[in-house]
CSV table of C-alpha atoms and ligand atoms in Angstrom, one decimal:
chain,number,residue,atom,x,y,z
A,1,UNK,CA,69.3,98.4,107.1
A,2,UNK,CA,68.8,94.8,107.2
A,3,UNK,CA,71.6,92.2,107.7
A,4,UNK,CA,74.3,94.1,109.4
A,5,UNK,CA,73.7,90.9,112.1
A,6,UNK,CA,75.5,87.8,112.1
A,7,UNK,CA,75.5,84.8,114.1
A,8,UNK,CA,73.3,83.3,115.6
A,9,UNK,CA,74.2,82.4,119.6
A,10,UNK,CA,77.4,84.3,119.5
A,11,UNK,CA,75.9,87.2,117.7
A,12,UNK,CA,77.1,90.1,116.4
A,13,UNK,CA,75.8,93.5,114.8
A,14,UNK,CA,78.3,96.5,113.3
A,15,UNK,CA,77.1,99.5,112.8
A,16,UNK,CA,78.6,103.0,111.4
A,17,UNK,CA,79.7,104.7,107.9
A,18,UNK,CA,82.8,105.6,107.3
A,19,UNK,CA,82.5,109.6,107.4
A,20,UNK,CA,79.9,109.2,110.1
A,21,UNK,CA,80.7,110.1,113.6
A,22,UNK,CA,81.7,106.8,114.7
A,23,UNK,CA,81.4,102.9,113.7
A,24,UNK,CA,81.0,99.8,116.1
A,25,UNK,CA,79.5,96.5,117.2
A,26,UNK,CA,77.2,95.0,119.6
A,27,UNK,CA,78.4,91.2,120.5
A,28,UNK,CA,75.7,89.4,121.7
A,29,UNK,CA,76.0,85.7,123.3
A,30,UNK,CA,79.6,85.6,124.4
A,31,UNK,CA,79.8,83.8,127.6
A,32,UNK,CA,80.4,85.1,131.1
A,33,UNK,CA,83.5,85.2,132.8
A,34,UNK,CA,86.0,85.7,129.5
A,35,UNK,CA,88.6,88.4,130.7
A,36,UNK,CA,88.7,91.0,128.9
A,37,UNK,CA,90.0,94.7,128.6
A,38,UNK,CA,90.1,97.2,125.3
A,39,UNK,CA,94.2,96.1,125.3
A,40,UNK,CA,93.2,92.6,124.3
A,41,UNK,CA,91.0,94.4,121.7
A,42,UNK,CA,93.5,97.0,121.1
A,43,UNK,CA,95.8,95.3,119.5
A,44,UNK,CA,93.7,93.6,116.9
A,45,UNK,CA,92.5,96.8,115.5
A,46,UNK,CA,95.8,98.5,115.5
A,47,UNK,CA,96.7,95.7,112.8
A,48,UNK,CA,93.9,97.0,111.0
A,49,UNK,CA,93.8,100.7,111.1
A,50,UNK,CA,94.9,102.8,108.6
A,51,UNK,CA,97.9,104.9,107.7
A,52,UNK,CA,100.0,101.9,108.6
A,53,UNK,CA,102.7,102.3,105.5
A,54,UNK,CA,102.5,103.9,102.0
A,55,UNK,CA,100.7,100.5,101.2
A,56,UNK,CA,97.8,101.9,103.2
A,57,UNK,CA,95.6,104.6,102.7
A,58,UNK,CA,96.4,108.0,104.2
A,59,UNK,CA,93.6,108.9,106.0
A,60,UNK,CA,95.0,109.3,110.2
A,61,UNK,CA,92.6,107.0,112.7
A,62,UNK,CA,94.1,106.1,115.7
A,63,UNK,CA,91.4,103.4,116.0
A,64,UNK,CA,91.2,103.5,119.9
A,65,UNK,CA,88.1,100.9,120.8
A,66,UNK,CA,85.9,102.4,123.8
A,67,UNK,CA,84.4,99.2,125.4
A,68,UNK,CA,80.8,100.6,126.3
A,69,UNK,CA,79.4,97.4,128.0
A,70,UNK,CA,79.0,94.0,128.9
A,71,UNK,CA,82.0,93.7,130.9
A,72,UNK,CA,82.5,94.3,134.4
A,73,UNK,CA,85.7,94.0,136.9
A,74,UNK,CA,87.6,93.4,133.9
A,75,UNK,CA,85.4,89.9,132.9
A,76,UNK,CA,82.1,89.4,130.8
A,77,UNK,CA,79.3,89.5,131.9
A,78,UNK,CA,77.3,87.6,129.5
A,79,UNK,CA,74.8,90.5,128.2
A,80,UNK,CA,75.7,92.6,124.9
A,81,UNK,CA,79.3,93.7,124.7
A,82,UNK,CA,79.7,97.3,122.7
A,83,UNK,CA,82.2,98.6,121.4
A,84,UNK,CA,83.1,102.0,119.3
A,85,UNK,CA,85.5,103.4,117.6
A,86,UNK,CA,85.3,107.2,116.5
A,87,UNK,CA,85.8,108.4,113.1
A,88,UNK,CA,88.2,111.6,113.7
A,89,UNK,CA,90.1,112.0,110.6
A,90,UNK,CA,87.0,112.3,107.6
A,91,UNK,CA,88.0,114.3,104.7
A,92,UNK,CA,84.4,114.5,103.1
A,93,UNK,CA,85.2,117.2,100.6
A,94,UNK,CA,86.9,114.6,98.6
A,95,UNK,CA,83.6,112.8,97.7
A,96,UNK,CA,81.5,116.3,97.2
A,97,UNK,CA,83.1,115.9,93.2
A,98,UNK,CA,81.7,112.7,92.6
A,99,UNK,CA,78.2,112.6,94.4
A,100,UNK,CA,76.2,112.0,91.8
A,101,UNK,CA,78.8,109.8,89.5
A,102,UNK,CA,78.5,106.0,89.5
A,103,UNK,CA,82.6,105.0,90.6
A,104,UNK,CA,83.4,101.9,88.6
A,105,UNK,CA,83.4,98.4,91.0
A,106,UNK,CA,82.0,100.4,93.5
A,107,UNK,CA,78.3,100.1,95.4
A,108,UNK,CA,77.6,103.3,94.3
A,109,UNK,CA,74.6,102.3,91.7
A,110,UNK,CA,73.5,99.5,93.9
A,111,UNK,CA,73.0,101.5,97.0
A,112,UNK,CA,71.0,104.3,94.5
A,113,UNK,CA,68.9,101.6,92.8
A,114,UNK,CA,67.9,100.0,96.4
A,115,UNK,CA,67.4,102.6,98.3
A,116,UNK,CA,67.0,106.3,96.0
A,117,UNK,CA,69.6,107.9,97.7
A,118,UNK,CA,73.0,107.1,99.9
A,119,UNK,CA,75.6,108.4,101.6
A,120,UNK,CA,78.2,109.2,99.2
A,121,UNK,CA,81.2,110.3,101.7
A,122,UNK,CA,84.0,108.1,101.9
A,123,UNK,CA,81.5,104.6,101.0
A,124,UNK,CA,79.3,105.3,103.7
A,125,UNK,CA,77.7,101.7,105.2
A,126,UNK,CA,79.6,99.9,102.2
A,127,UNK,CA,83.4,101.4,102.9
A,128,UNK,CA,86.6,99.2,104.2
A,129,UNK,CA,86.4,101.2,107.4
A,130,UNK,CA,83.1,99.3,108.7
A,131,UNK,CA,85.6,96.2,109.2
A,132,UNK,CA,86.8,98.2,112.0
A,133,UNK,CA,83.4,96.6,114.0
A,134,UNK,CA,84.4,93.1,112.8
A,135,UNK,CA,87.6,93.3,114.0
A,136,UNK,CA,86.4,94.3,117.0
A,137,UNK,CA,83.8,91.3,117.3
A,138,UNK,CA,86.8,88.9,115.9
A,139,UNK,CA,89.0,89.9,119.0
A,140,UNK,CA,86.3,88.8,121.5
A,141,UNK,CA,85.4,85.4,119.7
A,142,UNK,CA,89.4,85.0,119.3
A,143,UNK,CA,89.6,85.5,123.3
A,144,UNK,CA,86.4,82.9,123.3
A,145,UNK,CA,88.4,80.8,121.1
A,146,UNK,CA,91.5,80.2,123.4
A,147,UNK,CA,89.8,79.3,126.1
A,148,UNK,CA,89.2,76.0,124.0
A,149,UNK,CA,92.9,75.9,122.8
A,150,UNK,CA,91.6,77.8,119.7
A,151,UNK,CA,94.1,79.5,117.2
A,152,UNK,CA,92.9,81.7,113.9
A,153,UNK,CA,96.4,82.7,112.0
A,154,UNK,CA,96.0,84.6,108.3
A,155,UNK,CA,98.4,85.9,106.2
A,156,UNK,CA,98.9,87.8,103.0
A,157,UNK,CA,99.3,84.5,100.4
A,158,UNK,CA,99.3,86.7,97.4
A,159,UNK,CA,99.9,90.2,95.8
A,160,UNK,CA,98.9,90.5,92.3
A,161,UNK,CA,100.8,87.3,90.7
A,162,UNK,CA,103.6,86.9,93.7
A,163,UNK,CA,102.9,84.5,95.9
A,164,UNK,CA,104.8,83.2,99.1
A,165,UNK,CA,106.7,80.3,98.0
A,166,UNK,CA,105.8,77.0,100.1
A,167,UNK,CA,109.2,76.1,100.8
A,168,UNK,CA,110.1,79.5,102.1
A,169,UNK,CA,107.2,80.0,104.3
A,170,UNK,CA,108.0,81.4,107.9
A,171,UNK,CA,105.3,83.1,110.1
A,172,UNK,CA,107.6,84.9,112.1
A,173,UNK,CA,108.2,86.9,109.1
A,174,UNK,CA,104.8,87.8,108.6
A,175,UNK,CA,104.8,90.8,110.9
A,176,UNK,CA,108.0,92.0,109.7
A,177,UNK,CA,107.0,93.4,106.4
A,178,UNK,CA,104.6,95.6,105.5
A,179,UNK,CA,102.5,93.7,103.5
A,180,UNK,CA,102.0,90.3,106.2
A,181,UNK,CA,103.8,87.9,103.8
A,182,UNK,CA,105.3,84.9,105.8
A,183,UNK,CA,108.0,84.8,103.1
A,184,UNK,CA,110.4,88.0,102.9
A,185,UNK,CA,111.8,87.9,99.5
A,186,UNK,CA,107.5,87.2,98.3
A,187,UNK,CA,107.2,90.1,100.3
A,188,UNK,CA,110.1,92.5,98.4
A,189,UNK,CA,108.9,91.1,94.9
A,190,UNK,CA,105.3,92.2,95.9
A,191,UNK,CA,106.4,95.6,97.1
A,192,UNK,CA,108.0,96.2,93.9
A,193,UNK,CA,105.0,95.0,91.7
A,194,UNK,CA,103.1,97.0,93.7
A,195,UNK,CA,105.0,100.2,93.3
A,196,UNK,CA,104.8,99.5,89.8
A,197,UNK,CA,100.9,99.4,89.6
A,198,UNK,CA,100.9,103.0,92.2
A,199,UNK,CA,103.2,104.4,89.8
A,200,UNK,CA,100.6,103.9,86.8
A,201,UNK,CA,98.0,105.2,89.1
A,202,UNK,CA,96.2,101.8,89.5
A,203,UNK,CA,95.4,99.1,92.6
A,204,UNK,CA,96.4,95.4,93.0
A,205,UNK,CA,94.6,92.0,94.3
A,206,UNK,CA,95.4,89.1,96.2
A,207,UNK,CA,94.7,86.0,98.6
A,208,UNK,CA,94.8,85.9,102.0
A,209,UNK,CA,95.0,82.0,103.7
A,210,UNK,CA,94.0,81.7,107.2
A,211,UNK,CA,94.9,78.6,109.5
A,212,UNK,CA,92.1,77.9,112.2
A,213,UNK,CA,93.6,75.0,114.6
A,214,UNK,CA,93.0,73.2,117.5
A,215,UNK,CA,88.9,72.9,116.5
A,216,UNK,CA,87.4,69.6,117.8
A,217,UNK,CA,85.9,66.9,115.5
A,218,UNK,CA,82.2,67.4,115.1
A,219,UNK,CA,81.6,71.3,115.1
A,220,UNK,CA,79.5,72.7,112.0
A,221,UNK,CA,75.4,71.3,111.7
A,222,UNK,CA,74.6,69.1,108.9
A,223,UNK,CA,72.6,70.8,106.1
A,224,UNK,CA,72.6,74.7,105.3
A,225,UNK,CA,74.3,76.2,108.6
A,226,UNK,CA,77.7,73.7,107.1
A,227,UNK,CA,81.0,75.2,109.1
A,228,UNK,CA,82.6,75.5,105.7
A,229,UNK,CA,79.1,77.3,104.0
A,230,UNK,CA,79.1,79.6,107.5
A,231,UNK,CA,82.8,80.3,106.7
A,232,UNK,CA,82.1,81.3,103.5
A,233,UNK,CA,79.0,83.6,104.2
A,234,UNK,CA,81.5,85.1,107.1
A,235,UNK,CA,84.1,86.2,104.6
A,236,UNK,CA,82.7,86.7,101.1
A,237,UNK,CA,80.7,89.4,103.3
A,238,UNK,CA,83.9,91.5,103.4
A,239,UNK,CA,84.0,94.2,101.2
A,240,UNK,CA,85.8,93.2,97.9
A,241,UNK,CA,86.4,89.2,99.0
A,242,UNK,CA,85.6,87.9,95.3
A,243,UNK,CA,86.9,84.4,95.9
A,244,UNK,CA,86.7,81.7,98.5
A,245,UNK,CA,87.9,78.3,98.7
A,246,UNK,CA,88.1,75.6,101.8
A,247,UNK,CA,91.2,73.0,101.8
A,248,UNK,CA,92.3,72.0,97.9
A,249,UNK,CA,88.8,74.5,97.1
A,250,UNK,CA,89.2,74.5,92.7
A,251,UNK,CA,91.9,72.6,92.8
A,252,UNK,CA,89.9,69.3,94.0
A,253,UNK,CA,87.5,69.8,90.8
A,254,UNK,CA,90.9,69.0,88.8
A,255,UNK,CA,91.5,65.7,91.1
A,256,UNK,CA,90.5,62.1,91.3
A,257,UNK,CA,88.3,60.7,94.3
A,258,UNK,CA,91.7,58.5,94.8
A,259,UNK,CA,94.3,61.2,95.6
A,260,UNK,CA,91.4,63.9,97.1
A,261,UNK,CA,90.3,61.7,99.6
A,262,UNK,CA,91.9,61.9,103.2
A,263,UNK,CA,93.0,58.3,104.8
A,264,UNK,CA,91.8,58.1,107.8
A,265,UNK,CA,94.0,56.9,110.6
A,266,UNK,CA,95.0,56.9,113.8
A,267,UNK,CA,97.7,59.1,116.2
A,268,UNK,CA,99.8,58.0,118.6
A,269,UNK,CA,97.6,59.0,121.6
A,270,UNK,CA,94.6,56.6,120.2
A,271,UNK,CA,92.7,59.6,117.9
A,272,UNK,CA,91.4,59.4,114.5
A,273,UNK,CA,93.2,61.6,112.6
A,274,UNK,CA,93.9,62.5,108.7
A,275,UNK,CA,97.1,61.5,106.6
A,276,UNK,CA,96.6,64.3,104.2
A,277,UNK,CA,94.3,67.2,104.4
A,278,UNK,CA,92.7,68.1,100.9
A,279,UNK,CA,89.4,68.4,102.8
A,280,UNK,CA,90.6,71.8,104.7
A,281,UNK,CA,89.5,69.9,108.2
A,282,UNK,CA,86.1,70.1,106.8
A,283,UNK,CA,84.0,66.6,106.3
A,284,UNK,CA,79.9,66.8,105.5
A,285,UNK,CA,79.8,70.7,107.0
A,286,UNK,CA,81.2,69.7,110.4
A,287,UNK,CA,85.2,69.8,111.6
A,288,UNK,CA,87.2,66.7,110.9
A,289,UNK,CA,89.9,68.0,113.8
A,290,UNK,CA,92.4,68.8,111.7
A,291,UNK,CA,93.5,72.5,110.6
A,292,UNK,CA,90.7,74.5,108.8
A,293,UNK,CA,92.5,76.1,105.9
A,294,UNK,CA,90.6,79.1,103.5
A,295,UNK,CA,91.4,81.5,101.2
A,296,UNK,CA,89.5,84.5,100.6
A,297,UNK,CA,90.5,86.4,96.4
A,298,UNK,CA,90.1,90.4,96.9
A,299,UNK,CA,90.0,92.2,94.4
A,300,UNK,CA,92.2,95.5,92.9
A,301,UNK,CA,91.0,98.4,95.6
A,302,UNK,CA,88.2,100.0,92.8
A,303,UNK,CA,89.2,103.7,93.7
A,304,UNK,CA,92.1,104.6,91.3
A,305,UNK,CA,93.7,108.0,90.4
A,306,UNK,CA,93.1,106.5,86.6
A,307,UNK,CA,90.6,108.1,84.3
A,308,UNK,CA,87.9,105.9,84.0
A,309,UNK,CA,84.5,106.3,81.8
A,310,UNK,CA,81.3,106.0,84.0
A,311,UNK,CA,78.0,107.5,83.7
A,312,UNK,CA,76.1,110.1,86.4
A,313,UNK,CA,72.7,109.3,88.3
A,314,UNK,CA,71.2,110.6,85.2
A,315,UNK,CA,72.9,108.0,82.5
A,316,UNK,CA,75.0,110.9,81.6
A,317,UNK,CA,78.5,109.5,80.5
A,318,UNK,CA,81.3,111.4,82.6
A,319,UNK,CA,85.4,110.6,83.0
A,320,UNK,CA,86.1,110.0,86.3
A,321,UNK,CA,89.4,110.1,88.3
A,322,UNK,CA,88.9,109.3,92.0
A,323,UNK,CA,91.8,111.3,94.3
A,324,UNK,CA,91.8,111.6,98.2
A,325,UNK,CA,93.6,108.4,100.6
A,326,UNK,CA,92.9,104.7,99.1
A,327,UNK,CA,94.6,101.4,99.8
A,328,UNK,CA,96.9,100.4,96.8
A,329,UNK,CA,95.8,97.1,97.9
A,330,UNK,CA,93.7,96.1,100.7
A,331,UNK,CA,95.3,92.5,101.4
A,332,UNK,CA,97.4,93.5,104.4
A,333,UNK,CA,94.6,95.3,106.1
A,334,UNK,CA,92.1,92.2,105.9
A,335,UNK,CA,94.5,89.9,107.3
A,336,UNK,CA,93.2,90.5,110.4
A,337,UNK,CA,89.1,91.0,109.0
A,338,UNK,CA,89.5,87.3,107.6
A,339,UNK,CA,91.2,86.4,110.9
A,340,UNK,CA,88.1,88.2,112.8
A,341,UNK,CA,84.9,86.9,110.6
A,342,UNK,CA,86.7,83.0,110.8
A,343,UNK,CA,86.9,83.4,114.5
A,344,UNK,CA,83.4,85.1,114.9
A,345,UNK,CA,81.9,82.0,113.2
A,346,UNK,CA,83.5,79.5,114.8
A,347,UNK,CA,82.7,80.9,118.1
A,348,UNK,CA,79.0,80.8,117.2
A,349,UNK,CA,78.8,77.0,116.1
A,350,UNK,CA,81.5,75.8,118.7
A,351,UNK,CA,78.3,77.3,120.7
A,352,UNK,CA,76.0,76.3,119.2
A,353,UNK,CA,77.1,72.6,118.6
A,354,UNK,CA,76.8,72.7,123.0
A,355,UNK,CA,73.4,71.1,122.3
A,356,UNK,CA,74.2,68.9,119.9
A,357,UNK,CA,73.7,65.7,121.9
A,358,UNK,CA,72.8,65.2,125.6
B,401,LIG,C1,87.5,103.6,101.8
B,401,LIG,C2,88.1,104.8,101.4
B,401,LIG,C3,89.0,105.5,102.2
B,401,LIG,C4,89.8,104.6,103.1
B,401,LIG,C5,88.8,103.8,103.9
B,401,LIG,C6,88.0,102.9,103.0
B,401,LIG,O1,88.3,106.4,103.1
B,401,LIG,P1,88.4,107.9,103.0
B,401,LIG,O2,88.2,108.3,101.6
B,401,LIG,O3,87.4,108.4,103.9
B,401,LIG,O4,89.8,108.4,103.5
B,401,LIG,O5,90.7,105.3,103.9
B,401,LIG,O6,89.4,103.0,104.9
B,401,LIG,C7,89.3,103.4,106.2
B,401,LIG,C8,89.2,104.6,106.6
B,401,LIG,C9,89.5,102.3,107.1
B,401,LIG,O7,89.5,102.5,108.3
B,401,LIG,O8,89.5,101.1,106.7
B,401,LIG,C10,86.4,103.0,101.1
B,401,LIG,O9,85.9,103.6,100.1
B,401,LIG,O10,86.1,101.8,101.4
């Protein structure tokens, strides 16, 4: 299967289907001499897994990364890093039903119409679960990252139509509810709406913002490999991300050149920096120094308990009611895949941008 690669000097390539025997990633490029053990891994992908609250689906993975290579007396090496996870808890029986049926908003046709046949368990190559290898990849590049004073920090902006009020926004109180809102009372409100929707047998939306700081002026090249068109490719490849903006994104198609553009001006320790920051630290396709700021839309998890009308491999119209362990939502769990695929690219272009002049 072509592009399951991404990146270009910090490289990386997942592989895996969700009712397969395992998934994982090969992260080619990192530099040597990055400590690094499968707790600093760990812990990204336990944000991740599933079964996390009744928000998540059901399905039992205890996620446990095996670090196959590349590192050696507890620091990189510099060749390929692998890394694996093993799918233990696949319920394929659930999927037997609906083999040949065509799931609304899912890549069911797609896959059929590009390459005759798929692997229907669970989503196969196209399932949530292959963000498991991201998230692996993104906890390297976010080790990279710190080395350079580096910090990638998303959150849960938006359920459905609650959103986390600006006033009341706390990050501490992100990993206190179940749903990574950095605004507890958003958080209860959401819970509730979302209750509502499982109730009526149906799945919910939202944003997720992520904060990248601390990256220098001048990373991103000029023309098509922009940081902010690199971001974009990086996160609209996640699974249901229908949406993406960078700094005031639609919002600065409503504005005047006056009140979008960012004075320039200059800090107390002599640097050029920005009075506002409608640009999302983002000038020509290359870092301005201040905070990156996107926002990735997903949309309502596709597989619903709801009867639905479809059609079968054969153009056969067929109701359809999908049961077994879905996400009411997947914001919380791609929290941490925005956080990974935003780290992952700015790993490769703060790289990359090493040649930049002599
Ligand atoms: C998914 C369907 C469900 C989710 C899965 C993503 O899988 P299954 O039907 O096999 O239980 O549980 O998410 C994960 C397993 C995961 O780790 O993210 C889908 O169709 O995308």
């Amino acid at each position: 299967m072509a592009g399951s690669t991404f990146g270009q000097v910090f490289r990386i390539t997942t592989w895996g289907e969700s009712h397969g025997r395992a998934v994982g990633v090969t992260v080619d490029g990192c530099p040597a001499g990055l400590p690094l053990r499968e707790e600093d891994i760990q812990v990204y992908l336990d944000r991740r897994k599933p079964g996390q609250s009744r928000f998540t689906t059901a399905r039992q993975e205890a996620d446990q990364v095996e670090l196959l290579s590349g590192v050696f007396e507890g620091r990189t090496t510099g060749t390929p890093i692998s890394m694996m996870v093993w799918n233990k808890d696949q319920r394929s029986k659930d999927y037997s039903a609906i083999m040949d049926i065509y799931r609304p908003g899912h890549a069911d046709y797609g896959f059929d119409a590009k390459y005759g046949f798929r692997d229907y368990r669970g989503g196969g190559r196209s399932s949530a679960r292959e963000t498991t290898a991201r998230v692996a990849a993104g906890a390297v590049a976010c080790r990279l990252l710190g080395r350079y004073g580096i910090t990638v920090t998303a959150y849960t902006k938006q359920i459905g139509p609650v959103s986390v009020c600006p006033e009341c926004f706390d990050l501490a109180e992100r990993d206190r509810n179940r749903l990574y809102m950095p605004d507890p009372a958003a958080a209860a409100r959401a819970e509730a709406f979302l209750e509502k929707r499982m109730e009526e047998m149906d799945s919910v939306g939202g944003v997720v913002e992520c904060v990248i700081r601390g990256v220098p002026a001048g990373v991103g090249e000029p023309v098509f490999d922009k940081l902010d068109a690199c971001l974009a490719k990086a996160v609209m490849s996640i699974g249901a991300v229908k949406g993406f903006e960078i700094g005031d994104g639609f919002g600065a198609a409503e504005s005047c050149g006056s009140r979008n553009n960012d004075a320039f001006c200059t800090g107390e320790a002599g640097q050029i920096c920005k009075k506002t920051n409608h640009s999302g630290g983002i000038l020509g396709g290359i870092s301005d120094g201040s905070d990156i700021i996107l926002r990735a839309a997903f949309k309502p998890t596709p597989s619903i308990a709801r009867e639905q009308q479809t059609v079968n491999r054969q153009g056969n119209p067929v109701a359809v009611s999908i049961h077994g362990r879905h996400d009411p939502t997947v914001v919380p769990r791609a929290v941490v895949v925005v956080e990974a695929m935003a780290a992952v690219t700015v790993a490769d272009l703060l790289l990359r941008n090493r040649g930049s002049r002599v």
